[in-house]
Coordinates of C-alpha atoms in Angstrom, one line a residue:
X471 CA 110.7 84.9 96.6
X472 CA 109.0 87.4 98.1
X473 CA 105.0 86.4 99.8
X474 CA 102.6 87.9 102.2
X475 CA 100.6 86.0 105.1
X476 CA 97.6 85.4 102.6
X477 CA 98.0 81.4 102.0
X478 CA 98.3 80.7 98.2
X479 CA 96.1 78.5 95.8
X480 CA 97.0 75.5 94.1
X481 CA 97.5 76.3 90.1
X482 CA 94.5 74.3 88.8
X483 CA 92.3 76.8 91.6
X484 CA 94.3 79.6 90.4
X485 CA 93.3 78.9 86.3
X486 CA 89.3 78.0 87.8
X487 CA 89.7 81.7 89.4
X488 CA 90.9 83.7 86.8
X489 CA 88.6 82.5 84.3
X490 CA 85.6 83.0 86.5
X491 CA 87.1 86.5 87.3
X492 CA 87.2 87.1 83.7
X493 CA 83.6 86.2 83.0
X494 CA 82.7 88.3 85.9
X495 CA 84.3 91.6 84.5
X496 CA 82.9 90.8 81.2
X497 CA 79.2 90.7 82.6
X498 CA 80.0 93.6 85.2
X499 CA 81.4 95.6 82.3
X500 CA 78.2 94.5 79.6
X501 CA 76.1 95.4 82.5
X502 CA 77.6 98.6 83.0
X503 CA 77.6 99.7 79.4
X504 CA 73.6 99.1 79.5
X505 CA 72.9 101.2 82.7
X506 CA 74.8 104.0 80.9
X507 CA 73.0 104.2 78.1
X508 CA 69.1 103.4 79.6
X509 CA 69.8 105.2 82.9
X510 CA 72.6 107.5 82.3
X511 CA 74.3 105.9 85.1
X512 CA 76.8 103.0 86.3
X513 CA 74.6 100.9 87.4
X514 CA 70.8 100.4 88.5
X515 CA 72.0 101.2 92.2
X516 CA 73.4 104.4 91.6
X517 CA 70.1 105.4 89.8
X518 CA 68.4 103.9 92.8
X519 CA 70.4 106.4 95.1
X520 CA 68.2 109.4 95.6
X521 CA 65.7 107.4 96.3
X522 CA 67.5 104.6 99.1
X523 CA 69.4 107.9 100.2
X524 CA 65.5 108.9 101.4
X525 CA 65.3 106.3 103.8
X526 CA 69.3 106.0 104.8
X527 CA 70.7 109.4 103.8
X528 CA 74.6 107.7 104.6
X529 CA 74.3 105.2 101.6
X530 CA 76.4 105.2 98.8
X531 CA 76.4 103.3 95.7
X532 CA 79.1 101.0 95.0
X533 CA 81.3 102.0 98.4
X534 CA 81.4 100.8 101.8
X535 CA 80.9 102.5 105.1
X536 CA 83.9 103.2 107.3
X537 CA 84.7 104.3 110.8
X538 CA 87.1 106.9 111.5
X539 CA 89.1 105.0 114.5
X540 CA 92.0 107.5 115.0
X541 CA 94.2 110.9 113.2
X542 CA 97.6 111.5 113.9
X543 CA 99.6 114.2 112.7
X544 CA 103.8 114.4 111.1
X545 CA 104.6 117.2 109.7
X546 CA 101.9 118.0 107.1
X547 CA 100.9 114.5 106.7
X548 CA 97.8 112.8 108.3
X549 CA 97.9 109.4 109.1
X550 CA 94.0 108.4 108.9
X551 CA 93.3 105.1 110.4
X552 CA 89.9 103.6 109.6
X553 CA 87.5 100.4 110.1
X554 CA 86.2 99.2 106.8
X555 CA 82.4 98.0 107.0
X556 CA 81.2 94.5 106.3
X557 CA 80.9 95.4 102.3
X558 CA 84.6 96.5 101.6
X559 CA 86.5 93.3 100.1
X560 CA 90.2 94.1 101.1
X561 CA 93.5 95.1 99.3
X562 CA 96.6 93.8 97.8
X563 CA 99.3 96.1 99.4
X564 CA 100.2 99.0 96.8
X565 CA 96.6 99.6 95.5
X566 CA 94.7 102.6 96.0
X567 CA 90.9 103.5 96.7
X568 CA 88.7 106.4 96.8
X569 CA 88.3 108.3 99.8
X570 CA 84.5 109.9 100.2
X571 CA 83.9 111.7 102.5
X572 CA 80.8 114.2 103.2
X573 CA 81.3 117.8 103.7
X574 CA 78.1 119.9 104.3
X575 CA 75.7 117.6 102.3
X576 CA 77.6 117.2 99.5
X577 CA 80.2 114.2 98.8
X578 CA 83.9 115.0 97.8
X579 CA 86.1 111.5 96.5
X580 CA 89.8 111.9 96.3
X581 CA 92.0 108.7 95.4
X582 CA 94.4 107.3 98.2
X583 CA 97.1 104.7 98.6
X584 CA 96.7 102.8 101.3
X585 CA 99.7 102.9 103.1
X586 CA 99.4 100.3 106.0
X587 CA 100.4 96.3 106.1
X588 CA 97.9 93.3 104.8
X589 CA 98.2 92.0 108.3
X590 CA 96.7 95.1 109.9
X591 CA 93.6 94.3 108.2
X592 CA 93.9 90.7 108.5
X593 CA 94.4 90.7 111.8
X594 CA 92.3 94.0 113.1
X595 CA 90.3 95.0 110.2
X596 CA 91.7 98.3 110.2
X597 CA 93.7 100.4 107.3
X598 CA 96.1 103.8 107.1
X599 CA 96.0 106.5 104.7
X600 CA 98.7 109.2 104.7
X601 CA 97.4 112.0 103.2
X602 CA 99.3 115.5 102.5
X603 CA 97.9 118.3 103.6
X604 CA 97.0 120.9 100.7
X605 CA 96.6 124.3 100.9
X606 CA 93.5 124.3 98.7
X607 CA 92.4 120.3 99.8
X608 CA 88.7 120.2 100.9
X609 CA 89.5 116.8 102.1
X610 CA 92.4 117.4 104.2
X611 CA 91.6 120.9 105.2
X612 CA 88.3 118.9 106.9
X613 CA 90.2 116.8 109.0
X614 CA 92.8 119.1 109.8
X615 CA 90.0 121.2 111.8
X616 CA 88.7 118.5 114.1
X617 CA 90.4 119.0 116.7
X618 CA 93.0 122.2 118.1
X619 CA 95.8 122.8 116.0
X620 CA 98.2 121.6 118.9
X621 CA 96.6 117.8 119.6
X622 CA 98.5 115.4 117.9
X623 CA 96.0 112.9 118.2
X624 CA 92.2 114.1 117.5
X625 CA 89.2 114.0 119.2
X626 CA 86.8 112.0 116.5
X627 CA 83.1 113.1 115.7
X628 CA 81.0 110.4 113.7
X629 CA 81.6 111.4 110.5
X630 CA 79.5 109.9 107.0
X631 CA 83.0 108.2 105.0
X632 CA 82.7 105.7 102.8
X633 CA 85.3 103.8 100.9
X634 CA 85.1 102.8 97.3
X635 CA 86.7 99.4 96.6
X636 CA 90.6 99.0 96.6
X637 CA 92.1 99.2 92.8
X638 CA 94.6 99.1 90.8
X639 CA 98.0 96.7 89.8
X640 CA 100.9 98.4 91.3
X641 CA 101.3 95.5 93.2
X642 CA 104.9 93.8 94.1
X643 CA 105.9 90.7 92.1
X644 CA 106.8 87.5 94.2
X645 CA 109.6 86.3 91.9
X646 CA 112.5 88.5 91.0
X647 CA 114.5 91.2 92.4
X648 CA 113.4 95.0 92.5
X649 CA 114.1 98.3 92.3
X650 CA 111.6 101.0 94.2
X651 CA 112.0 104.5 93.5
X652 CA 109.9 106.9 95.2
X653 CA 109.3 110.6 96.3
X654 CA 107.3 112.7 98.3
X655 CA 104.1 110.8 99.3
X656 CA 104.9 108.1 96.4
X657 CA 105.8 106.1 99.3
X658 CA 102.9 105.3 100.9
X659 CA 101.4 102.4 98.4
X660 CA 105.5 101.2 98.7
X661 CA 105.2 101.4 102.6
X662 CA 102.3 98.9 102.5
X663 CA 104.2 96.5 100.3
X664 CA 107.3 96.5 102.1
X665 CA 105.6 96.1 105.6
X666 CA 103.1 93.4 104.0
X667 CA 105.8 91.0 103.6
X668 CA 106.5 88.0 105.4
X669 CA 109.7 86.0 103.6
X670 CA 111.8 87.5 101.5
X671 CA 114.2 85.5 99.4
X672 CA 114.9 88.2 96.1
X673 CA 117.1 91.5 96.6
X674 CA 114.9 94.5 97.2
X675 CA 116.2 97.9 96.8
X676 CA 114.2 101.1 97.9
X677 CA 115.5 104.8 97.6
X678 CA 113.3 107.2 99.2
X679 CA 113.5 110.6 98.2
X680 CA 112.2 113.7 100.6
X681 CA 112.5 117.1 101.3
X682 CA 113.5 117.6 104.9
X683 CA 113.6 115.7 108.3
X684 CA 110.1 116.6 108.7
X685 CA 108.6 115.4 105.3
X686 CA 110.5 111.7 106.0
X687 CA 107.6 108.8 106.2
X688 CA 107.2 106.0 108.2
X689 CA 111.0 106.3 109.8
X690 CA 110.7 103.1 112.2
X691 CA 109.4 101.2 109.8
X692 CA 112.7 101.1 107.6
X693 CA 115.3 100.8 110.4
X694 CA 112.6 97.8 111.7
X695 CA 112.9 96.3 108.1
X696 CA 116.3 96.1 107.1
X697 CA 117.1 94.5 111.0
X698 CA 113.8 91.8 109.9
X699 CA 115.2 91.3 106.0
X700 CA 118.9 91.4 105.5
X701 CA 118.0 91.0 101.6
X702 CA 116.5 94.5 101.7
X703 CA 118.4 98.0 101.3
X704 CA 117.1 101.0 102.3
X705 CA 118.4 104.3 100.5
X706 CA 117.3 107.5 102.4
X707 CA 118.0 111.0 100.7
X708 CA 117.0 114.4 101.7
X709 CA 116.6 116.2 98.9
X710 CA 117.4 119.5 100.9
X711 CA 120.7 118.3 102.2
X712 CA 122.8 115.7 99.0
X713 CA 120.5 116.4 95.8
X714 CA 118.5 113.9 93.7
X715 CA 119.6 110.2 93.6
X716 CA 121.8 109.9 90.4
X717 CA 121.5 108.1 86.9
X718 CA 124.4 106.2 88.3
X719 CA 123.2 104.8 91.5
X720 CA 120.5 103.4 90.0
X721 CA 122.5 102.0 86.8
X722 CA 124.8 100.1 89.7
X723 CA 122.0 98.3 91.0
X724 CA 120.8 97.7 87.2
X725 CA 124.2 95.6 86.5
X726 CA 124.2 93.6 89.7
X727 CA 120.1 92.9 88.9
X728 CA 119.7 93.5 85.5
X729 CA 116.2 90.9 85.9
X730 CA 115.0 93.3 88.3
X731 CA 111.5 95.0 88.5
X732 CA 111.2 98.8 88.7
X733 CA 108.9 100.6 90.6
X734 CA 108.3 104.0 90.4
X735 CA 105.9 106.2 92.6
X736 CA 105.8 109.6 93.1
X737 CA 105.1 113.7 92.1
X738 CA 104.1 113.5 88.4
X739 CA 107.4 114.9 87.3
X740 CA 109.9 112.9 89.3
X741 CA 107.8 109.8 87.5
X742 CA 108.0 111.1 83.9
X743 CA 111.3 111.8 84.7
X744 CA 112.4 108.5 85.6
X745 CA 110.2 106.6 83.1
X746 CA 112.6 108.9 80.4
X747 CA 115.8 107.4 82.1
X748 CA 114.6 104.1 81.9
X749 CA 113.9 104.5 78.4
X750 CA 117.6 105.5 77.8
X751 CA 119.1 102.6 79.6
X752 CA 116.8 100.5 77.4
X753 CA 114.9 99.0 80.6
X754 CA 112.2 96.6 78.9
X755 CA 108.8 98.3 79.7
X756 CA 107.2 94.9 80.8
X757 CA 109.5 95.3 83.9
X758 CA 109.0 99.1 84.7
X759 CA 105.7 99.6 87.0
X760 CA 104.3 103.5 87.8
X761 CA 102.1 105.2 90.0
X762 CA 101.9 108.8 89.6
X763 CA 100.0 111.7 91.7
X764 CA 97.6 113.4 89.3
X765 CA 97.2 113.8 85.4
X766 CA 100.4 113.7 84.4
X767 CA 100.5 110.2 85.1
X768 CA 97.3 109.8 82.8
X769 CA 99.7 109.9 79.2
X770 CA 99.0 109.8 75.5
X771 CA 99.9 106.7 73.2
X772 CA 103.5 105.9 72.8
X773 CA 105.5 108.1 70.7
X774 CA 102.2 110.7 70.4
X775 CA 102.9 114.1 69.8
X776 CA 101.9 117.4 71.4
X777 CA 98.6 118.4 70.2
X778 CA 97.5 121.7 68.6
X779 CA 94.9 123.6 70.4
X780 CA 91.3 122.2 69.6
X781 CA 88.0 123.8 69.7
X782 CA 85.8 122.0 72.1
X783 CA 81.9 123.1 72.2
X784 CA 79.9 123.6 75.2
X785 CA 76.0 123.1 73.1
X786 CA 74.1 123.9 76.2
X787 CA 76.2 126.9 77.7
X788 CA 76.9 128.4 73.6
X789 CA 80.7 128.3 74.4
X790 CA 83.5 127.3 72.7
X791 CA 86.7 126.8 74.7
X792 CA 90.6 125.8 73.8
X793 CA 92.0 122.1 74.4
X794 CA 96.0 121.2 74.7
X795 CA 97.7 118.5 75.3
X796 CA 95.9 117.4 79.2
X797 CA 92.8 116.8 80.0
X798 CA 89.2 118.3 78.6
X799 CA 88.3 118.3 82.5
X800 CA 92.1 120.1 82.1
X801 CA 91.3 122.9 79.5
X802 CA 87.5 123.5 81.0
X803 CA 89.1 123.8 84.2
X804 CA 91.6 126.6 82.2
X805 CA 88.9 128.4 80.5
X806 CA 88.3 129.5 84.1
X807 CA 84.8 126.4 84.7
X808 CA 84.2 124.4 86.6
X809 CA 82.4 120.8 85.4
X810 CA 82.1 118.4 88.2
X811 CA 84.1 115.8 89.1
X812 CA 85.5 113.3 92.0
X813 CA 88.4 111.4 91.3
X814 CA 90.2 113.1 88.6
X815 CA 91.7 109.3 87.5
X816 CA 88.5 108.0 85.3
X817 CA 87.3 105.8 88.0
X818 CA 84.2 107.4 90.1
X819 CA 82.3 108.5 86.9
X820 CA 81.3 111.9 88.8
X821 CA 82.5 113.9 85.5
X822 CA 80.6 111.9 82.9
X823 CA 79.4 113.7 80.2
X824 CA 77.5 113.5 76.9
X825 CA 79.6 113.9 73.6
X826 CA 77.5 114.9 70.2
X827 CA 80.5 114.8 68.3
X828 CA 84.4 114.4 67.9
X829 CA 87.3 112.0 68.4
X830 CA 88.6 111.9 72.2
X831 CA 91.4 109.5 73.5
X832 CA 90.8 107.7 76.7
X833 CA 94.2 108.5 78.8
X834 CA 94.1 105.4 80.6
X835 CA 93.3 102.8 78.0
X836 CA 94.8 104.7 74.7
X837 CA 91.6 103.4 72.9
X838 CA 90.0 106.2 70.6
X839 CA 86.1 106.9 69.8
X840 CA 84.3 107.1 67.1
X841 CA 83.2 110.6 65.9
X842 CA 79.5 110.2 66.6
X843 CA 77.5 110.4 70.1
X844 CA 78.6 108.7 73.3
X845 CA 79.4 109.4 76.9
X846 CA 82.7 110.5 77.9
X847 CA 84.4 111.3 81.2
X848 CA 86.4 114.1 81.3
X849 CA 89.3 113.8 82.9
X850 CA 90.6 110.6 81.3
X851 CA 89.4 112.3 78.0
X852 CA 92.0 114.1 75.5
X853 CA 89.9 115.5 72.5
X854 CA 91.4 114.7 69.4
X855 CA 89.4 116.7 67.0
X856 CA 86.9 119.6 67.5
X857 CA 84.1 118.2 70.2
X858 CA 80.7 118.6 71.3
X859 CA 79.9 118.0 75.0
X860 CA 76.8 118.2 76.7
X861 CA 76.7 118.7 80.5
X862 CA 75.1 120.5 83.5

């Protein structure tokens, strides 16, 4: 069994909980619905902004001020550590938040694991991101230039970040053996898990895929782990220097723990990939968990087929663009606009649009609209049938 340092409920608290958690997101999300539609916005806070923003021009709807505490630099990652305020409510190890951060007046979001241990925050109410540098990221670009290109750790002006609440359930289940397969940055919502727990009675298995010595993440932290759990193997491969891990290794570790859980976290294709292999070896989908690094891991139903190119509308701007198979924030983005957005995973509603008319399939839930008006956000949006949008 494998637990963290947070104590755990009794089962009757834990039934009391979840129902009152339930109730909660049924309110939240009837409450939500009715700010859209009067206010055109999430909530009556976010309307409110403009106006509280007057007054305090750092405040943010719906995220939580943070302290930048310290930057360190390997290889092209940053390692960003950071004091949540008072408002930010905590993590399970392997979710993610949203990142804001404001560049010349104008917010830019971007969704990050959080790649540091439970107890850090616990204990110091502090947090890690690893972020990769980009060539073209705003975000990264920014933080890259605080300080001379030779200091490893940076001097650090007050900048405005917020932090939107932690999300998301690629969390690591307490009762039954796992397999973790990751790649690139795909480790760094693993790295929280893994360094998060405290006893650890089930077989863990992690291979971590990289590209060279200098792209390899967190290297003290495995040699530290395997000493601290003898139940826990760490596979290390450089891409650059023995090729992808194999079919086979993982298929060996499937027929010594065919119970096992898989985890898989990574570059969009090495995820699709591996989600296809487990298909093949008939791996039941209920024990396969993914987190992917951009649209690709935002899919169509099961068993949907590529789309034909759809006309989608712009009413205001007289256009008429081609959709594929992504995204419509995907195929605007193609036809050479640019609509706004934040996130790019459906969750910061920056890209929220008007639809007058036509079918679209929410990537993240599957569900499909109706054909009439609505709002829509664009990135977790795959038109269906010719659309209408209306937006700035």
């Amino acid at each position: 069994m494998t637990s963290f340092s947070t104590p755990q409920p009794k089962r009757l608290n834990q039934q009391i909980t979840k129902k009152s958690a339930t109730a909660a997101a049924l309110w939240q999300q009837c409450w939500r619905w009715c700010c859209q539609v009067a206010l055109v916005q999430p909530s009556l806070l976010s309307y409110l902004e403009p106006l509280i923003r007057l007054v305090r021009p750092t405040f943010r709807a719906h995220v939580s001020h943070a302290k930048l505490v310290q930057i360190q630099q390997h290889g092209n990652f940053l390692h960003l550590t950071l004091r949540p305020g008072g408002r930010w409510q905590g993590f399970i190890p392997g979710q993610h938040l949203q990142l804001v951060l404001e560049i010349n007046g104008r917010a830019i979001s971007r969704t990050f694991s959080i790649s540091s241990s439970l107890q850090l925050f616990l204990e110091q109410g502090l947090i890690t991101l690893t972020i990769q540098q980009q060539p073209q990221g705003v975000i990264s670009n920014q933080l890259q230039q605080l300080s001379e290109p030779t200091a490893v750790v940076y001097s650090l002006p007050q900048l405005p970040i917020h932090l939107s609440a932690a999300q998301g359930s690629f969390t690591l289940s307490q009762h039954q053996p796992a397999l973790l397969l990751a790649a690139g940055s795909g480790i760094t919502p693993i790295h929280a898990m893994l360094t998060s727990i405290t006893r650890l009675t089930q077989p863990l298995r992690l291979i971590y895929s990289y590209r060279g010595a200098d792209q390899l993440l967190f290297a003290e932290s495995w040699r530290e782990l395997q000493q601290k759990f003898p139940l826990l193997q760490v596979q290390l491969i450089d891409t650059q220097s023995r090729g992808r891990v194999t079919v086979a290794e993982v298929t060996a570790w499937l027929f010594q723990q065919p119970d096992s859980q898989i985890y898989v976290c990574g570059p969009t294709s090495f995820s699709q990939s591996w989600l296809h292999q487990l298909a093949l070896l008939k791996v039941p989908p209920a024990n396969i968990k993914q987190e992917s690094f951009g649209l690709g891991a935002l899919r169509p139903e099961n068993g949907a087929q590529s789309l034909h190119p759809i006309r989608v509308t712009l009413a205001a701007q007289q256009l008429t663009v081609q959709s594929g198979d992504g995204s419509l924030l995907q195929s605007l983005e193609a036809a050479g606009l640019d609509p706004a957005y934040g996130c790019r995973r459906g969750i910061c509603m920056q890209c929220l649009c008007q639809k007058s008319q036509g079918v679209v399939r929410n990537l993240v839930t599957g569900e499909t609209s109706d054909a009439g008006p609505g709002q829509i956000q664009l990135c977790i949006s795959q038109p269906l049938s010719a659309v209408e949008l209306n937006f700035v």
